[in-house]
Short mmCIF file of C-alpha atoms in Angstrom, two decimals:
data_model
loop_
_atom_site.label_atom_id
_atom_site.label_comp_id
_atom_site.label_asym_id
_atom_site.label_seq_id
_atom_site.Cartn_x
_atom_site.Cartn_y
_atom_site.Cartn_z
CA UNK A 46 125.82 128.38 13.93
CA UNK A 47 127.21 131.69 15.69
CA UNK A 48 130.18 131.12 17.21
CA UNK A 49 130.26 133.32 20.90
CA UNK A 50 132.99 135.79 21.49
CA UNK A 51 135.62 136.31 24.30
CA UNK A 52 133.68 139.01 25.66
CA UNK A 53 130.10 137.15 25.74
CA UNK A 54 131.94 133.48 27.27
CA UNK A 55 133.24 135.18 30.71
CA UNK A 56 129.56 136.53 31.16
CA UNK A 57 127.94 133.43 31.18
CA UNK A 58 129.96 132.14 33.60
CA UNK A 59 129.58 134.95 36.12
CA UNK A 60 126.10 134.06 36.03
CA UNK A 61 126.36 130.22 36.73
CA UNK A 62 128.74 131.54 39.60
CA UNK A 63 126.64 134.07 41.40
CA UNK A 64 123.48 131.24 40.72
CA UNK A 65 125.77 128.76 42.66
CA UNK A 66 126.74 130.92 45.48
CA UNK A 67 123.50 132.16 45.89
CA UNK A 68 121.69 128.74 46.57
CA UNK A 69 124.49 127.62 48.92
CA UNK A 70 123.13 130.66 50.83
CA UNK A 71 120.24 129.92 50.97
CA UNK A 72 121.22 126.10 51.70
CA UNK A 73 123.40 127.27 54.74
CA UNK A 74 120.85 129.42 55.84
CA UNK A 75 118.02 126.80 56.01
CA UNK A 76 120.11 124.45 57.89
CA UNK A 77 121.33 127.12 60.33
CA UNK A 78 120.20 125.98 63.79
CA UNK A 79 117.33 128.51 65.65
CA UNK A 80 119.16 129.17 68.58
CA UNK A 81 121.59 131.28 66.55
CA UNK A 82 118.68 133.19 65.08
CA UNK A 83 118.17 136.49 66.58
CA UNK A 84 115.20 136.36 69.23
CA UNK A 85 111.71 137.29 68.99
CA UNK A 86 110.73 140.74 69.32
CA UNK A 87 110.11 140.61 73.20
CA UNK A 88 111.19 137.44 74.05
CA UNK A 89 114.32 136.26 76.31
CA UNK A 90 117.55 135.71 74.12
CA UNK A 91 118.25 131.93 74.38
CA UNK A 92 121.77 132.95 76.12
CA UNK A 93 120.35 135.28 78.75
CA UNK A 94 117.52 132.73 79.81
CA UNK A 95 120.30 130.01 80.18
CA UNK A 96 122.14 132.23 82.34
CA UNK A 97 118.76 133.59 84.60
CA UNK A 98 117.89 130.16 85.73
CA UNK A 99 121.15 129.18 86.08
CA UNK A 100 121.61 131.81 88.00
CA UNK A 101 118.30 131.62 90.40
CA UNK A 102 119.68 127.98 91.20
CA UNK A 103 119.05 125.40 88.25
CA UNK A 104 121.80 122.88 87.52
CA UNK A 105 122.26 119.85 85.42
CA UNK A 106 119.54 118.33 83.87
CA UNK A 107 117.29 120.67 85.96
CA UNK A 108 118.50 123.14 83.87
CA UNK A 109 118.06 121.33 80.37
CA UNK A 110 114.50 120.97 81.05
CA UNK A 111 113.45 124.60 82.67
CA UNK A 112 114.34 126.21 79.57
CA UNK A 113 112.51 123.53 77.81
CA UNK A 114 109.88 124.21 79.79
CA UNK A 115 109.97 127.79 79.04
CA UNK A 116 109.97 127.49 75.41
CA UNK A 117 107.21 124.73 75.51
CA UNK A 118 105.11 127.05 77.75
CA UNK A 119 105.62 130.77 76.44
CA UNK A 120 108.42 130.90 73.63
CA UNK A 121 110.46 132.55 76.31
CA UNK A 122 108.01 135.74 76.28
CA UNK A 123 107.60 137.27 80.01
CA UNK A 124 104.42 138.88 78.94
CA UNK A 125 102.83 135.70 77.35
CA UNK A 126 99.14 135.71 78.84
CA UNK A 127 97.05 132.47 77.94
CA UNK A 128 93.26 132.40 77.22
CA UNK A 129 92.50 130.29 80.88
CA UNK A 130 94.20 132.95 82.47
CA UNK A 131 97.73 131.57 83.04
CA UNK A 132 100.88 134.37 82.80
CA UNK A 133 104.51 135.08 82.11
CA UNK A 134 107.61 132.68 81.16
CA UNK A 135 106.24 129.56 83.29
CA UNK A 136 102.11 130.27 82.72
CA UNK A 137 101.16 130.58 86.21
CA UNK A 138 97.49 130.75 87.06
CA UNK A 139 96.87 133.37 89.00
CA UNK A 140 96.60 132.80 92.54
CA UNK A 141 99.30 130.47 92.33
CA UNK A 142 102.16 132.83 93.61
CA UNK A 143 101.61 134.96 96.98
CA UNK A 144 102.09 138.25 94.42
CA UNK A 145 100.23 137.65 90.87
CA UNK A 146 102.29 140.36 89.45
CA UNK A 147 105.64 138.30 90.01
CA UNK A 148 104.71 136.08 87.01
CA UNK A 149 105.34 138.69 84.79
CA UNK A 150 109.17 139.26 85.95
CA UNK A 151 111.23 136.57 84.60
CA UNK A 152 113.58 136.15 87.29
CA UNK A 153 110.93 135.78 90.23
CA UNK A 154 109.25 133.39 88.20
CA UNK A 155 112.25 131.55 87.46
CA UNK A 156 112.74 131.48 91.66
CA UNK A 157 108.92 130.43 92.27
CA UNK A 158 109.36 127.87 89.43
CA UNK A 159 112.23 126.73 90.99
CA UNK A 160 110.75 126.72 94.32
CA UNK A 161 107.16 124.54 93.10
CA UNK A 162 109.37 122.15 91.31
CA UNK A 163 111.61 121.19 93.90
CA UNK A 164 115.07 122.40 92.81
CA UNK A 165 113.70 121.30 89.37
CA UNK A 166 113.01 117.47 90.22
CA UNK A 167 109.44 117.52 90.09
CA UNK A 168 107.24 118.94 87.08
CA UNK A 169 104.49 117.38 86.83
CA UNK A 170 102.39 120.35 87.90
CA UNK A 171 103.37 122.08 83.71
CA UNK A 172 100.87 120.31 81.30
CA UNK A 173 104.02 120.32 79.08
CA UNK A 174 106.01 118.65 81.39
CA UNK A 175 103.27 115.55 81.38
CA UNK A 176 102.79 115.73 78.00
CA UNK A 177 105.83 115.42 77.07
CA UNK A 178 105.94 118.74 74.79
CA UNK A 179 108.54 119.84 76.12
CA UNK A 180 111.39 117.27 75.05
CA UNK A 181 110.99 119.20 71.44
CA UNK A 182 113.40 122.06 72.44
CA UNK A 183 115.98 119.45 73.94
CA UNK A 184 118.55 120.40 71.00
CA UNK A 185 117.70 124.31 71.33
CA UNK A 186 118.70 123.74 75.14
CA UNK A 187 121.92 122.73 74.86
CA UNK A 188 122.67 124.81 72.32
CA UNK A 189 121.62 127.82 74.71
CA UNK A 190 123.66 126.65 77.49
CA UNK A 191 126.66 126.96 75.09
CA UNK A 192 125.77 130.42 74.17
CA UNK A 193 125.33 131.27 77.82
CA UNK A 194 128.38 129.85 79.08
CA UNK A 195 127.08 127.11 81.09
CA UNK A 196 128.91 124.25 80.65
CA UNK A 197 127.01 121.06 80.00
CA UNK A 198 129.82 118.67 79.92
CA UNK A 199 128.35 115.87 81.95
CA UNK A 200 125.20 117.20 82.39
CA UNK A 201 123.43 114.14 83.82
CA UNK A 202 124.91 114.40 86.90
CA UNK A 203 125.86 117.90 87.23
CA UNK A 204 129.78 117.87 87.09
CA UNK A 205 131.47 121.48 86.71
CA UNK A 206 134.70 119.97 85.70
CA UNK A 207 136.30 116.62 84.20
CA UNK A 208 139.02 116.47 87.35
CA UNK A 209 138.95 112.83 88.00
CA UNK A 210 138.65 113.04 91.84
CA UNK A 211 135.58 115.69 91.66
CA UNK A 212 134.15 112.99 88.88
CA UNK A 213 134.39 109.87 91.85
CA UNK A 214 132.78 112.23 94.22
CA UNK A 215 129.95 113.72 92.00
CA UNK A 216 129.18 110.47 90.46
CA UNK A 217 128.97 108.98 94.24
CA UNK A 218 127.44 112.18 95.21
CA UNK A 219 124.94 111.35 92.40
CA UNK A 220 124.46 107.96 93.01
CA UNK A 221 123.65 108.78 96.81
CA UNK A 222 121.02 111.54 95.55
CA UNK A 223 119.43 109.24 93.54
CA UNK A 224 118.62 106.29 95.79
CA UNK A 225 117.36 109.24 98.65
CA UNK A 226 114.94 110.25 95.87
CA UNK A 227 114.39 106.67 95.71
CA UNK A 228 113.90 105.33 99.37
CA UNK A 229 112.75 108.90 101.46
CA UNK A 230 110.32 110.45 98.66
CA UNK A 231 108.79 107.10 97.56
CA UNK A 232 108.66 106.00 101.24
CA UNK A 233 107.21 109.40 102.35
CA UNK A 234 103.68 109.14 100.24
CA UNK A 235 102.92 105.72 102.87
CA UNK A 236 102.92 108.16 105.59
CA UNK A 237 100.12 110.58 105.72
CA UNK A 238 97.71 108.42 104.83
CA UNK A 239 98.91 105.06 106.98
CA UNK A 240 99.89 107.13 109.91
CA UNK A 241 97.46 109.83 109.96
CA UNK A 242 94.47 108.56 108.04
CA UNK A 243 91.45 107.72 109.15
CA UNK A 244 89.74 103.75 109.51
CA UNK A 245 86.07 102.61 108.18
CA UNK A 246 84.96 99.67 108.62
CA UNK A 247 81.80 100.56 105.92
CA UNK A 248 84.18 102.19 103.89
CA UNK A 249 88.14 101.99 102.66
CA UNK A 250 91.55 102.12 104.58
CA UNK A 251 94.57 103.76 102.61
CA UNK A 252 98.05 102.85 103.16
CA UNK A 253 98.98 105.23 99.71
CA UNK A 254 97.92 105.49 96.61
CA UNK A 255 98.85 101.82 95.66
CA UNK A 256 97.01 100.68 98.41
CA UNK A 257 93.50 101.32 99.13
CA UNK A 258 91.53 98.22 100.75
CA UNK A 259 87.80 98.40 100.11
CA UNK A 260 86.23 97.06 103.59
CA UNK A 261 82.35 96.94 102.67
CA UNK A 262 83.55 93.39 101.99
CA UNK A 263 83.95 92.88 105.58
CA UNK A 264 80.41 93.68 106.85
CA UNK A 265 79.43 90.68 104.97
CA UNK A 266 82.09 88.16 106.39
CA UNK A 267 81.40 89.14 109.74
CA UNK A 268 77.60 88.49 108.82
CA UNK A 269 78.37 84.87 107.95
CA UNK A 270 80.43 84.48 110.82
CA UNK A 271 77.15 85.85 112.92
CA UNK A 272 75.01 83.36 111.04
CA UNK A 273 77.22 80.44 111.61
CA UNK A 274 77.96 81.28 115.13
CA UNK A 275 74.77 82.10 116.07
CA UNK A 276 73.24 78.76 114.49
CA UNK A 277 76.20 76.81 116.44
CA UNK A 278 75.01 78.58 119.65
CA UNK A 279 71.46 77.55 119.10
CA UNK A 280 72.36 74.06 118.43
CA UNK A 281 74.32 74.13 121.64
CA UNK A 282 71.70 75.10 123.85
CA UNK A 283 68.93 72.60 121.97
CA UNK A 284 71.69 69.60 122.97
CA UNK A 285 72.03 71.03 126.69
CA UNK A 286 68.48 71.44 127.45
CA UNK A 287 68.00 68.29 126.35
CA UNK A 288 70.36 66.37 128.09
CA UNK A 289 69.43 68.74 131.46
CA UNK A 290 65.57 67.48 130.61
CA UNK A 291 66.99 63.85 130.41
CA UNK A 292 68.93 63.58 133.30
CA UNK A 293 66.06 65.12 135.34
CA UNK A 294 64.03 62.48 133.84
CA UNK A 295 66.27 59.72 135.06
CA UNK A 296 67.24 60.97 138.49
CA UNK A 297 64.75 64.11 139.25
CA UNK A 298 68.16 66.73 138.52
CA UNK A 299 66.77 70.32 138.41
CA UNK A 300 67.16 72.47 135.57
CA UNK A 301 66.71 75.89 134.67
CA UNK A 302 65.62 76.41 130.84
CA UNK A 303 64.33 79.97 131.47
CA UNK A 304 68.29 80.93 132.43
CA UNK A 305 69.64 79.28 129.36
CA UNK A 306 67.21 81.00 127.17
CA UNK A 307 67.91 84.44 128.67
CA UNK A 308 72.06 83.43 128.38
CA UNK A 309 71.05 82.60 125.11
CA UNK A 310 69.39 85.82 123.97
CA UNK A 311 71.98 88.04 125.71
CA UNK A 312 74.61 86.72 123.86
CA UNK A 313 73.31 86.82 120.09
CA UNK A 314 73.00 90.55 121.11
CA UNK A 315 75.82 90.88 122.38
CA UNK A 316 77.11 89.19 118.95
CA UNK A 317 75.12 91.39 116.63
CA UNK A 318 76.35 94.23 118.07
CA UNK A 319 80.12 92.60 118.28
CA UNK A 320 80.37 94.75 114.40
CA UNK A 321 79.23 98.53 115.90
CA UNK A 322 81.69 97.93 119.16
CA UNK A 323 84.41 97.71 117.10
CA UNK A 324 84.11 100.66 114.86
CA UNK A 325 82.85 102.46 117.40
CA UNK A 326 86.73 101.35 119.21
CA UNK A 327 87.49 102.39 115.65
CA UNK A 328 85.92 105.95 115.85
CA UNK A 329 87.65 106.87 119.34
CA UNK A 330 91.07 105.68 117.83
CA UNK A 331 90.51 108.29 114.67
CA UNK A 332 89.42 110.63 117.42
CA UNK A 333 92.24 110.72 119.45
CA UNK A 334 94.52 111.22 115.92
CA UNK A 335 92.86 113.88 114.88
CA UNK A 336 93.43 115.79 118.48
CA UNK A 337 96.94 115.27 118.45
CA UNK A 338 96.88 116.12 114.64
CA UNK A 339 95.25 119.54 115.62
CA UNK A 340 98.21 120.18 117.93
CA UNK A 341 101.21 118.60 116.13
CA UNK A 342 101.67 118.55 112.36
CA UNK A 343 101.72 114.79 111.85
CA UNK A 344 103.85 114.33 108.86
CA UNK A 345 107.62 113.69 108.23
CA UNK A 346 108.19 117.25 106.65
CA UNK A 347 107.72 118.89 109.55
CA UNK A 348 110.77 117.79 110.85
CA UNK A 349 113.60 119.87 109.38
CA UNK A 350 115.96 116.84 110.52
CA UNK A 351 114.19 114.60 108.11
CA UNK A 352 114.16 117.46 105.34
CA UNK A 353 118.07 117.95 105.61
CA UNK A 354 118.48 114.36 105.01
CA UNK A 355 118.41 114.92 100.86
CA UNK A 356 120.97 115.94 99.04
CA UNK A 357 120.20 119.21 97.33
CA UNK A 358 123.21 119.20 95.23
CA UNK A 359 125.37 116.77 94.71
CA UNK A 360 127.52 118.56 92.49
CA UNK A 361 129.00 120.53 95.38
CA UNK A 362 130.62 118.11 97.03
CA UNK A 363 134.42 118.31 95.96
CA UNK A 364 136.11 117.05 99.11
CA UNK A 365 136.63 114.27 101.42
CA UNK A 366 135.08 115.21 104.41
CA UNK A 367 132.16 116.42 102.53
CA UNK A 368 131.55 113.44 100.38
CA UNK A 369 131.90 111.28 104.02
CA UNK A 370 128.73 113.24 105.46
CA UNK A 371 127.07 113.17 102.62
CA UNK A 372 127.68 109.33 102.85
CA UNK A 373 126.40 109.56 106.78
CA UNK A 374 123.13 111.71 105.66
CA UNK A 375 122.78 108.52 103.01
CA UNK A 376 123.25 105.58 105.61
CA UNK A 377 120.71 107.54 108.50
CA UNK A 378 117.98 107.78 105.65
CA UNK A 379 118.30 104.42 104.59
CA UNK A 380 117.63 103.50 107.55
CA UNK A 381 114.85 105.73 108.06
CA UNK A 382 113.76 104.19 104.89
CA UNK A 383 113.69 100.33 106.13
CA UNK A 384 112.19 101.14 109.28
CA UNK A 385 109.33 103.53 107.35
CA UNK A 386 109.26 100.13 105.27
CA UNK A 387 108.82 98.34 108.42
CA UNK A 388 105.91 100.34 109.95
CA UNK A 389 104.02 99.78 106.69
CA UNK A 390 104.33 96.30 107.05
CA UNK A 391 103.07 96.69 110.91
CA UNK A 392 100.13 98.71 109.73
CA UNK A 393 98.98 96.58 106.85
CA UNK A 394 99.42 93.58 109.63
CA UNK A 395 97.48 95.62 112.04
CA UNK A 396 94.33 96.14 108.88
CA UNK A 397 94.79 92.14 108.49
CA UNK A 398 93.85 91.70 112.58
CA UNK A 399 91.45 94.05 112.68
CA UNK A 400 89.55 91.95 109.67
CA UNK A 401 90.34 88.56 111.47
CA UNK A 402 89.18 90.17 114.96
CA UNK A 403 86.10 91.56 113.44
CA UNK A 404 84.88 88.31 111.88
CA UNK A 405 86.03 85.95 114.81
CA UNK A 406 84.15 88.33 116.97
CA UNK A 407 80.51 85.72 116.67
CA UNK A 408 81.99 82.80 117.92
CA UNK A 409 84.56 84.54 120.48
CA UNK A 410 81.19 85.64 122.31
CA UNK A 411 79.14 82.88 121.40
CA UNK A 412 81.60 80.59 123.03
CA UNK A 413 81.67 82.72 126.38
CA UNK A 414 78.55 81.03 126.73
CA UNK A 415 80.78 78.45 128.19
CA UNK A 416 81.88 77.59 131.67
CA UNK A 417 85.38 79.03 131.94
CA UNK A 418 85.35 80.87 128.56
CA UNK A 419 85.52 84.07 130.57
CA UNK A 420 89.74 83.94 130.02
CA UNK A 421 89.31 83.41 125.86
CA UNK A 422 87.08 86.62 125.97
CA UNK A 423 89.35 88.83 127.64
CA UNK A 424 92.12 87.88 125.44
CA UNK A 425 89.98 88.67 121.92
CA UNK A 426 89.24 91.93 123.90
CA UNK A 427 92.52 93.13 124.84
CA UNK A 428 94.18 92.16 121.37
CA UNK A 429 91.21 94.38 119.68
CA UNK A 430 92.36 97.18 121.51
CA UNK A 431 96.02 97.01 121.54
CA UNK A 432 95.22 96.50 117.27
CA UNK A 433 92.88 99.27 116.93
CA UNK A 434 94.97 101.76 119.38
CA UNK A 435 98.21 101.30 117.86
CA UNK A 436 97.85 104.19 115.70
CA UNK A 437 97.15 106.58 118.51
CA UNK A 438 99.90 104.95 120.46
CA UNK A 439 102.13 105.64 117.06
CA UNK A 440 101.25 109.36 117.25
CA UNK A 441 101.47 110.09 120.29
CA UNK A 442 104.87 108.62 120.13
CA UNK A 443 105.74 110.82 117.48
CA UNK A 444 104.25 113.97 119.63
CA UNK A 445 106.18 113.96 122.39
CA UNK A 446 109.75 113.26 120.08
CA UNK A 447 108.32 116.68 118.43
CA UNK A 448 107.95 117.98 121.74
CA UNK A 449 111.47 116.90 122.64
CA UNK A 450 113.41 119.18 120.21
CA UNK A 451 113.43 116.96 116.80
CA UNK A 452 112.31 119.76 114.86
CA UNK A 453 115.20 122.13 115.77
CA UNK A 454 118.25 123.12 113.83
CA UNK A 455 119.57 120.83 111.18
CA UNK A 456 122.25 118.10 112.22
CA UNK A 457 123.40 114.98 112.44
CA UNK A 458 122.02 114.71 116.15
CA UNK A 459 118.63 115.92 115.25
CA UNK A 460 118.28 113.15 112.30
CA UNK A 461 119.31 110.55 114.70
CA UNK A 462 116.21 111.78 116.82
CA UNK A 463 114.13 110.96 113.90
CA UNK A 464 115.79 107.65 113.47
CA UNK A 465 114.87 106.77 117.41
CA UNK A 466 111.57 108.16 116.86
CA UNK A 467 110.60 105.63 114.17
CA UNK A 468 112.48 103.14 115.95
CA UNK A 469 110.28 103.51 119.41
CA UNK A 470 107.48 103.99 116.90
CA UNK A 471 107.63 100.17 116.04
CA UNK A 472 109.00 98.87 119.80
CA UNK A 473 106.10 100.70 121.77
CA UNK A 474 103.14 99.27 120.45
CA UNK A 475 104.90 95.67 120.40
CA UNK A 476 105.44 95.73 124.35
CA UNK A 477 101.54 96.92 124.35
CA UNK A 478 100.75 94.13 122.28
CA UNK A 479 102.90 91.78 125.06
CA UNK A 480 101.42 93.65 127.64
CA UNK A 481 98.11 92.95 126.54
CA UNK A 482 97.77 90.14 124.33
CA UNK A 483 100.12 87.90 124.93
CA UNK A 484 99.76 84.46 122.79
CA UNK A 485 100.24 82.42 126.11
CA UNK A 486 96.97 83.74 127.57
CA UNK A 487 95.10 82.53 124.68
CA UNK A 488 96.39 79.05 125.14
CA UNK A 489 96.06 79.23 129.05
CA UNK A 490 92.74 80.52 128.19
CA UNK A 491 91.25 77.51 125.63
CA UNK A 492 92.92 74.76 128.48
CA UNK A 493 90.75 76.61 130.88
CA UNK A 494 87.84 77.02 128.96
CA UNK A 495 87.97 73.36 128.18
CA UNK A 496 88.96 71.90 131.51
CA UNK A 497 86.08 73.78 133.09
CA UNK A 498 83.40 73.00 130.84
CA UNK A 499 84.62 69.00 130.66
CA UNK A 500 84.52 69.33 134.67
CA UNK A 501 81.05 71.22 134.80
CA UNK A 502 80.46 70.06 138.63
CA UNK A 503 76.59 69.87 137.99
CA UNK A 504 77.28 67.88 134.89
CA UNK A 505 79.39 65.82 136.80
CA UNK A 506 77.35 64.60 139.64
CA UNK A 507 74.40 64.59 137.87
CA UNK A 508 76.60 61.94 135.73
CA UNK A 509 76.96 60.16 138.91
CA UNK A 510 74.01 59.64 140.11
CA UNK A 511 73.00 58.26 136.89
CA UNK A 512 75.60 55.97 137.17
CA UNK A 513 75.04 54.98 140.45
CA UNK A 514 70.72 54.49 139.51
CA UNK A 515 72.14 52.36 136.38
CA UNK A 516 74.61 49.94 138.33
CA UNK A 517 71.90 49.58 141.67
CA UNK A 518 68.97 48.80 138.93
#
């Protein structure tokens, strides 16, 4: 066995050394995080595209998920062109932006992207966004907002600083901007289609997207009713012609059958074509709509009030006085909200009396037939039209506030308008509805109706005589 000398010993070691330090290298290396990695050849350093979109407007969490959004969509690479056609840091199609060619500059892409996603609240138009690709690059975010010199402290709710009385107003200011998001843009999908959409009878009424009522069931309720009604109505006149034929039997009282029979056919027309009155009614109301729609925009983002009533950024507000009309903007949208809340429950009301007015509509007429049922008919009528008008009643309503200034400058004044607006928006049509339908009248009208046909005078002295043949015999 060879024994090693000094000189050979100290060599050995050297290599185990340099071995060691060289796989801690590469260890270190490995586990080093991307961000720090030096960028792409033409890409955006993670840094510089923290500080872009921070700097065309992006804040908080907004923030945190643009430049996830970048990565997820491009790798950060402004000239990043996609098979279907899509472009640049955010993969726009073309035609998407007024000038194709801005897709391809990073910052006005970062402004049109900031622009289309509403400050950054909504992306749901990035197929990364829905996928939920995007969340991957969450880590690579934050780290880029610390290379950048954004700071992310609190980045949930935006806060620039950890001074205790700018973290009471921002989380406020926070809170507030969430439950706007909450009530106004929730609130706002009811409208357009409730307010502004058209009725079918054959077809479907929307009241939003939750709430689509399928109406070809009510062709064949009304049918039954029809059936029923007009069965009732025969069986009716069978019973009075006969007792007419009897009592001229007994005491030689003249009848006409001829003038039954024609009452009789006039009104199961009348009752088959109860269905196409009504959406015809129907058709006029969607008419009128659609003219005032042609002349006013119809919708609650035309009114620049209504748009100044969300908080765009909550993490300005540092102060008092701006955390107390921030507060006011929050307590006139809420309401907004409830009576937005209320109107929908007015309209769907309105779609449940149009489907109980449709399928009483058989017997209404059949029992005009009547003596004295004249009263019960013009109370169906005049509640049918106060129902089916109420939507034109609604818009024009909302026309002539237009026309009155609430689209001017922003303001607290101007928001209030709004608030009025909705407000005579729900107390007009009730004082038509009083005017012209008043429950009393229906009541006045069935003691009437009954109290004439009980008292028919021919009934009533044929009864007598009758009597009078029965008590001398």
């Amino acid at each position: 066995m060879t024994v090693p000398t000094a000189s050979e010993r100290p060599v050995r070691i050297q290599r185990a050394t340099v071995a060691f330090l060289a796989a801690m290298v590469l260890l270190f290396s490995m586990a080093a995080p991307a961000s720090a990695a030096a960028a792409p050849p033409g890409t955006i350093p993670d840094a510089a595209l923290a500080k872009m979109l921070a700097g065309v407007g992006f804040s908080g969490d907004a923030l945190v998920t643009a430049l996830e959004i970048v990565w997820a969509e491009s790798g950060a690479n402004p000239r990043a062109l996609n098979p279907s056609g899509a472009r640049g840091i955010f993969q726009f199609m073309p035609n998407t932006l007024a000038d194709d060619n801005c897709a391809y500059d990073p910052v006005c892409a970062s402004q049109a992207a900031y622009r289309i996603s509403k400050a950054g609240t909504d992306w749901h138009k990035w197929e990364t966004f829905t996928t939920g690709v995007y969340a991957r690059y969450r880590s690579r975010a934050l780290a880029a907002l610390s290379l950048g010199g954004v700071d992310a402290n609190l980045i949930h709710v935006g806060l620039t600083s950890l001074d205790p009385q700018k973290v009471v107003y921002q989380a406020i200011a926070g809170l507030l901007y969430s439950m706007d998001r909450l009530v106004l843009t929730e609130i706002e999908k009811l409208w357009t289609p409730m307010v502004t959409g058209t009725d079918d009878l054959n077809g479907s009424t929307s009241l939003g997207s939750a709430l689509v009522v399928d109406n070809s069931h009510l062709r064949n309720m009304w049918g039954i009713s029809l059936a029923i009604a007009t069965g009732s109505l025969l069986v009716m006149l069978f019973i009075l012609s006969a007792v007419l034929w009897m009592l001229r039997s007994a005491i030689g009282v003249r009848h006409d059958t001829a003038r039954n029979l024609v009452y009789f056919f006039a009104t199961v027309i009348l009752m088959a074509g109860s269905f196409f009155l009504v959406t015809q009614l129907i058709a006029v109301d969607n008419a009128l709509v659609s003219a005032i729609n042609g002349q006013v925009t119809i919708e609650l983002r035309a009114l620049p009030a209504y748009q100044n009533l969300g908080l765009k950024d909550p993490s300005t507000i540092q102060e008092v006085d701006q955390l107390l009309q921030a507060i006011s903007l929050f307590l006139v949208g809420l309401f907004i909200g409830l009576e937005l809340i209320f109107l929908f429950v007015i309209y769907f009301i309105r779609l449940i009396l149009i489907w109980v007015l449709v399928v009483l509509a058989p017997f209404v007429l059949a029992v005009g037939i009547l003596p004295g049922a004249r009263g019960m008919v013009i109370y169906w009528s005049r509640l049918l039209i106060a129902t089916v008008l109420l939507k034109f009643v609604n818009v024009l309503v909302f026309m002539t506030f237009v026309l009155m200034g609430a689209t001017s400058a922003a303001g607290l004044f101007n928001e209030l308008l709004v608030l009025t607006m909705l407000l005579f928006m729900i107390l007009v049509p009730g004082l038509l509805f009083r005017a012209m339908a008043e429950p009393h009248l229906a009541i006045a009208s069935a003691q009437e109706t009954w109290s004439r046909t009980t008292n028919y005078a021919p009934l009533r002295a044929a009864g007598g005589q009758l009597l009078s043949r029965l008590r001398r015999s």
